Amino acid sequence: MAGQAFSLHPVQTRGFTVEPVRLGLVGIGKIARDQHLPAIAADRRFRLAATASRQGRVEGIDGYHDIEDMIGACRLDAVSLCTPPDGRYAQALTALEAGLHVMLEKPPTVTLSHIAALTQAARAAGVTLFATWHSREAAGVAPARAWLADKRILAVRIDWREDIRRWHPDQEWILGSGGFGVFDPGINALSIATEILPHELLLEQASLDVPAGHMSPIAAELRMRCGDAAVHAIFDFLETGPQIWSIEVDTDAGTLRLAMGGSILQLPGEPESIAADREYARLYARFAELIAAGQSDVDIRPLRLVSDAFLIAERRITEAFAF
């Protein structure tokens, strides 16, 4: 349904009990340490039972080299995958076929066919699959969606600019094949836009700036439609000044503004509304609810827009980039 996350029909899963979900965390990198580990530690519905990572370990928790070793050695109920998207399909499939509930970092997979196959595997195994979009959990997103529901959209401007060296230091994979490049942060903007806008987003034109020697873009421009309204998006991975994550929606009742990735909301004629970051806490709460209800939640719309961009975009080769 336009403007809402697509939720799979309920599937039969193993019952959720009062005992904490025994969770395995795969990939102990920056996002896991900054976001996942604190959110898991704060939610009594989960117990971190093991990790799998080639680079990092968590003190006091059993650590394994890969997901196969972890699943073979530990009693788990679920896994959360925080690895780069390239290779995540095989990891998720291993967990699903072992009868484990699976939570995926964004973007869920590299291709649309991969996420479709995982959806079928989750149904066949009778377990929960949760493809997360953490930016949708920012404090301003739900109120923005509610306010826009009955408005006529006139135009939308998306401005998403950040410093790749600051947020992804030395992470060469992000500019490689399957790394998404600037769409790694840009897909966050698309996840918000597809959530709050009352009509489907359709891509019409795109351009990608790809650094020489790399495979994924470091900047992108998308032109889309939302009903009769034009939607213009600029994504830039080379912003060294103030970081910008903003969406402005012109309507027949004035302009709605989301800033700082959705944590700041300003409605027409009202002061800014600011709230603390609880994105990942909300994601794990949702994961627990899905397991308890025997449901899965997989919304591919942001990934589909990125896939469309790679299909139709004009590609421009720019100067070489080095971390």
XYZ file of C-alpha atoms in Angstrom:
323
model
C 0.000 0.000 0.000
C 1.364 3.413 -0.955
C 2.796 5.311 1.976
C 2.972 2.303 4.264
C 5.489 -0.474 4.760
C 4.450 -3.685 3.065
C 4.011 -6.446 5.621
C 3.893 -10.098 4.656
C 0.899 -12.180 5.560
C 1.399 -13.907 8.926
C 3.352 -17.132 8.806
C 3.467 -19.872 11.367
C 6.556 -19.394 13.524
C 7.810 -21.079 16.622
C 6.123 -19.632 19.657
C 7.561 -16.618 21.421
C 7.910 -17.200 25.148
C 8.802 -15.083 28.122
C 12.368 -16.351 27.790
C 14.648 -13.902 25.948
C 15.268 -14.564 22.287
C 18.751 -16.043 21.961
C 20.307 -13.800 19.338
C 23.389 -14.180 17.189
C 24.890 -10.970 15.794
C 26.759 -11.293 12.503
C 29.274 -8.609 11.574
C 30.938 -6.659 14.397
C 31.792 -3.424 12.630
C 31.023 0.235 13.198
C 27.229 0.004 12.844
C 27.053 -3.028 15.141
C 29.084 -1.340 17.877
C 27.433 2.073 17.533
C 23.818 0.934 17.242
C 23.025 -2.769 17.429
C 24.928 -3.731 20.574
C 23.476 -0.901 22.725
C 19.942 -1.592 21.442
C 20.207 -5.328 22.166
C 21.653 -4.720 25.629
C 18.757 -2.407 26.489
C 15.983 -4.797 25.366
C 15.253 -7.597 27.835
C 13.396 -9.535 25.152
C 16.782 -10.414 23.623
C 19.938 -12.028 24.927
C 23.086 -11.724 22.843
C 24.255 -15.325 22.785
C 27.013 -15.277 20.155
C 28.674 -13.251 17.429
C 30.205 -14.090 14.067
C 32.773 -11.766 12.558
C 36.101 -11.908 10.774
C 37.228 -8.616 12.283
C 35.794 -8.010 15.731
C 34.628 -9.636 18.947
C 32.454 -8.646 21.883
C 33.971 -9.156 25.289
C 32.255 -11.896 27.284
C 30.324 -13.263 24.281
C 31.228 -16.399 22.345
C 32.683 -15.329 19.002
C 32.976 -17.324 15.782
C 34.597 -16.821 12.405
C 31.427 -17.140 10.346
C 27.694 -17.724 10.627
C 27.963 -21.434 9.839
C 30.327 -21.998 12.758
C 28.130 -19.912 15.058
C 24.916 -21.736 14.162
C 26.613 -25.122 14.424
C 27.992 -24.410 17.894
C 25.220 -22.395 19.582
C 21.556 -22.712 20.471
C 20.003 -19.682 18.824
C 16.501 -18.454 18.065
C 17.384 -15.576 15.762
C 20.203 -13.770 14.009
C 20.739 -10.128 13.122
C 22.919 -9.470 10.074
C 25.073 -6.315 10.129
C 27.508 -7.303 7.386
C 27.903 -5.417 4.074
C 25.039 -6.231 1.689
C 27.224 -8.177 -0.743
C 27.206 -11.731 0.595
C 24.314 -11.170 2.976
C 21.929 -13.323 0.924
C 23.939 -16.489 1.577
C 24.210 -15.697 5.293
C 20.486 -15.028 5.618
C 19.571 -18.170 3.709
C 21.819 -20.250 5.987
C 20.016 -18.872 9.042
C 16.514 -19.271 7.609
C 17.158 -22.856 6.555
C 18.379 -23.531 10.101
C 14.974 -22.416 11.377
C 16.128 -19.061 12.770
C 14.346 -15.707 12.641
C 16.356 -13.157 10.656
C 16.743 -9.391 10.910
C 18.543 -7.632 8.033
C 20.387 -4.314 8.139
C 19.605 -1.981 5.293
C 19.825 -2.399 2.366
C 18.521 -5.936 2.865
C 20.266 -7.522 -0.132
C 22.141 -6.504 -3.249
C 19.397 -7.546 -5.678
C 15.623 -7.747 -5.774
C 15.758 -11.417 -6.690
C 17.761 -12.137 -3.536
C 15.211 -10.554 -1.209
C 12.382 -12.320 -3.066
C 14.138 -15.654 -2.573
C 14.698 -14.954 1.135
C 11.029 -14.090 1.534
C 10.067 -17.466 0.092
C 12.637 -19.231 2.269
C 11.237 -17.587 5.408
C 7.729 -18.688 4.497
C 8.889 -22.233 3.812
C 10.767 -22.397 7.127
C 7.945 -20.774 9.116
C 10.174 -18.080 10.600
C 10.246 -14.295 10.724
C 12.139 -12.215 8.177
C 12.513 -8.514 8.996
C 14.078 -6.194 6.410
C 14.797 -3.080 8.430
C 14.872 0.580 7.402
C 16.246 2.336 10.459
C 15.559 5.883 9.237
C 11.823 5.170 9.249
C 12.102 4.902 13.021
C 13.339 8.499 13.376
C 11.051 10.523 15.628
C 9.617 12.791 12.939
C 8.703 10.153 10.372
C 5.418 8.800 11.756
C 4.009 12.292 12.510
C 5.061 13.413 9.029
C 3.248 10.486 7.431
C 0.098 11.214 9.422
C 0.140 14.926 8.542
C 0.686 14.282 4.814
C -2.013 11.605 4.533
C -4.776 13.992 3.458
C -2.650 16.691 1.782
C -2.122 17.372 -1.912
C 1.578 17.006 -2.684
C 2.962 19.786 -4.906
C 6.714 19.089 -4.888
C 9.345 17.182 -2.907
C 13.034 18.001 -2.434
C 15.469 15.487 -0.939
C 18.963 16.663 0.009
C 21.200 13.931 1.481
C 24.868 14.867 1.794
C 27.481 13.323 4.056
C 31.211 12.641 4.287
C 32.150 9.115 3.241
C 35.471 9.377 5.065
C 33.748 10.268 8.324
C 31.010 7.634 8.283
C 32.760 4.834 6.352
C 36.489 5.215 7.059
C 38.608 2.919 4.882
C 35.547 0.860 3.903
C 36.552 0.182 0.302
C 33.667 -2.255 -0.163
C 31.132 0.561 -0.202
C 32.379 1.819 -3.593
C 32.796 -1.661 -5.019
C 30.342 -3.835 -6.906
C 27.331 -4.441 -4.671
C 28.447 -1.778 -2.189
C 25.748 0.752 -3.205
C 28.089 3.740 -2.927
C 26.184 6.932 -2.127
C 22.967 4.925 -2.116
C 24.072 3.345 1.174
C 23.019 6.569 2.921
C 20.723 7.680 0.091
C 18.479 4.663 0.489
C 17.705 5.990 3.975
C 16.125 9.056 2.365
C 14.186 6.843 -0.033
C 12.989 4.698 2.861
C 11.565 7.806 4.544
C 10.047 9.181 1.341
C 8.294 5.906 0.498
C 6.971 5.792 4.060
C 5.581 9.323 4.377
C 4.332 10.172 0.885
C 0.731 9.183 0.116
C 1.442 7.992 -3.452
C 3.910 5.585 -5.013
C 7.297 7.009 -6.009
C 8.190 6.399 -9.666
C 11.677 7.038 -11.024
C 11.881 8.972 -14.301
C 15.525 10.046 -14.660
C 18.807 9.487 -12.862
C 22.494 10.303 -13.104
C 25.347 8.633 -11.249
C 28.873 9.958 -10.677
C 31.254 6.992 -10.388
C 34.890 7.599 -9.396
C 37.480 6.177 -11.772
C 38.585 2.744 -10.621
C 35.419 2.094 -8.618
C 32.057 0.473 -9.394
C 29.500 2.327 -7.254
C 28.532 6.011 -7.354
C 29.857 8.697 -5.055
C 27.059 11.095 -6.040
C 23.629 10.721 -7.623
C 20.664 12.762 -8.780
C 17.178 11.273 -9.115
C 14.039 12.767 -10.637
C 10.854 10.990 -9.602
C 7.099 11.475 -9.507
C 4.682 11.178 -6.608
C 1.256 11.375 -8.193
C 1.359 14.707 -10.048
C 4.233 16.089 -7.980
C 7.889 16.234 -9.012
C 10.388 14.711 -6.576
C 14.029 15.791 -6.886
C 16.739 14.009 -4.904
C 20.419 14.903 -4.557
C 22.797 12.419 -2.894
C 26.422 13.385 -2.262
C 29.119 11.388 -0.440
C 31.736 14.174 -0.482
C 30.156 16.707 1.893
C 32.879 17.811 4.316
C 30.901 20.649 5.913
C 27.742 20.292 8.003
C 26.093 16.967 7.240
C 22.714 17.344 5.542
C 19.886 14.818 5.643
C 16.714 16.729 4.781
C 13.380 16.256 3.020
C 10.985 19.106 2.186
C 7.444 18.449 1.003
C 5.414 21.318 -0.478
C 1.672 20.771 -0.037
C -1.573 22.682 -0.418
C -1.333 23.363 3.340
C 2.277 24.561 3.369
C 5.732 22.987 3.503
C 6.689 20.109 5.788
C 10.390 19.815 6.647
C 12.321 16.850 7.990
C 15.945 17.436 8.987
C 18.810 15.454 10.491
C 17.591 12.217 8.984
C 14.044 12.590 10.243
C 14.797 13.400 13.877
C 13.678 17.022 13.405
C 10.187 17.769 12.096
C 8.768 21.184 11.269
C 5.149 21.542 10.196
C 3.868 24.757 8.582
C 3.536 27.547 11.117
C 4.882 25.444 13.990
C 8.258 25.299 15.765
C 10.679 22.478 15.140
C 10.004 19.233 16.978
C 13.200 17.442 18.052
C 13.518 14.036 19.713
C 16.326 11.733 20.779
C 17.616 8.949 18.529
C 15.805 5.682 19.270
C 15.877 4.180 15.789
C 17.574 0.893 16.609
C 15.755 0.422 19.889
C 12.532 0.636 17.902
C 13.824 -1.801 15.301
C 14.561 -4.452 17.911
C 11.208 -3.825 19.577
C 9.564 -4.388 16.189
C 11.609 -7.559 15.627
C 10.421 -8.935 18.974
C 6.808 -8.085 18.082
C 7.077 -9.790 14.694
C 8.508 -12.960 16.249
C 5.763 -12.988 18.871
C 3.040 -12.476 16.260
C 4.447 -14.977 13.757
C 4.837 -12.344 11.049
C 7.428 -11.029 8.631
C 7.955 -7.468 7.395
C 9.698 -6.990 4.057
C 9.262 -3.725 2.148
C 11.332 -3.610 -1.042
C 10.276 -0.159 -2.312
C 13.478 1.704 -1.367
C 15.638 -1.066 -2.837
C 13.514 -1.118 -5.998
C 14.084 2.609 -6.572
C 17.842 2.153 -6.231
C 17.714 -0.820 -8.597
C 15.751 1.305 -11.082
C 18.372 4.047 -10.807
C 21.174 1.630 -11.670
C 19.102 0.440 -14.657
C 18.293 3.772 -16.302
C 20.884 6.261 -15.039
C 23.366 8.193 -17.080
C 26.772 7.192 -15.680
C 29.549 9.766 -15.499
C 33.109 8.744 -14.637
C 34.680 11.274 -12.268
C 38.162 11.721 -10.829
C 39.653 8.911 -8.798
C 38.814 8.742 -5.096
C 40.965 7.487 -2.236
C 40.042 7.029 1.409
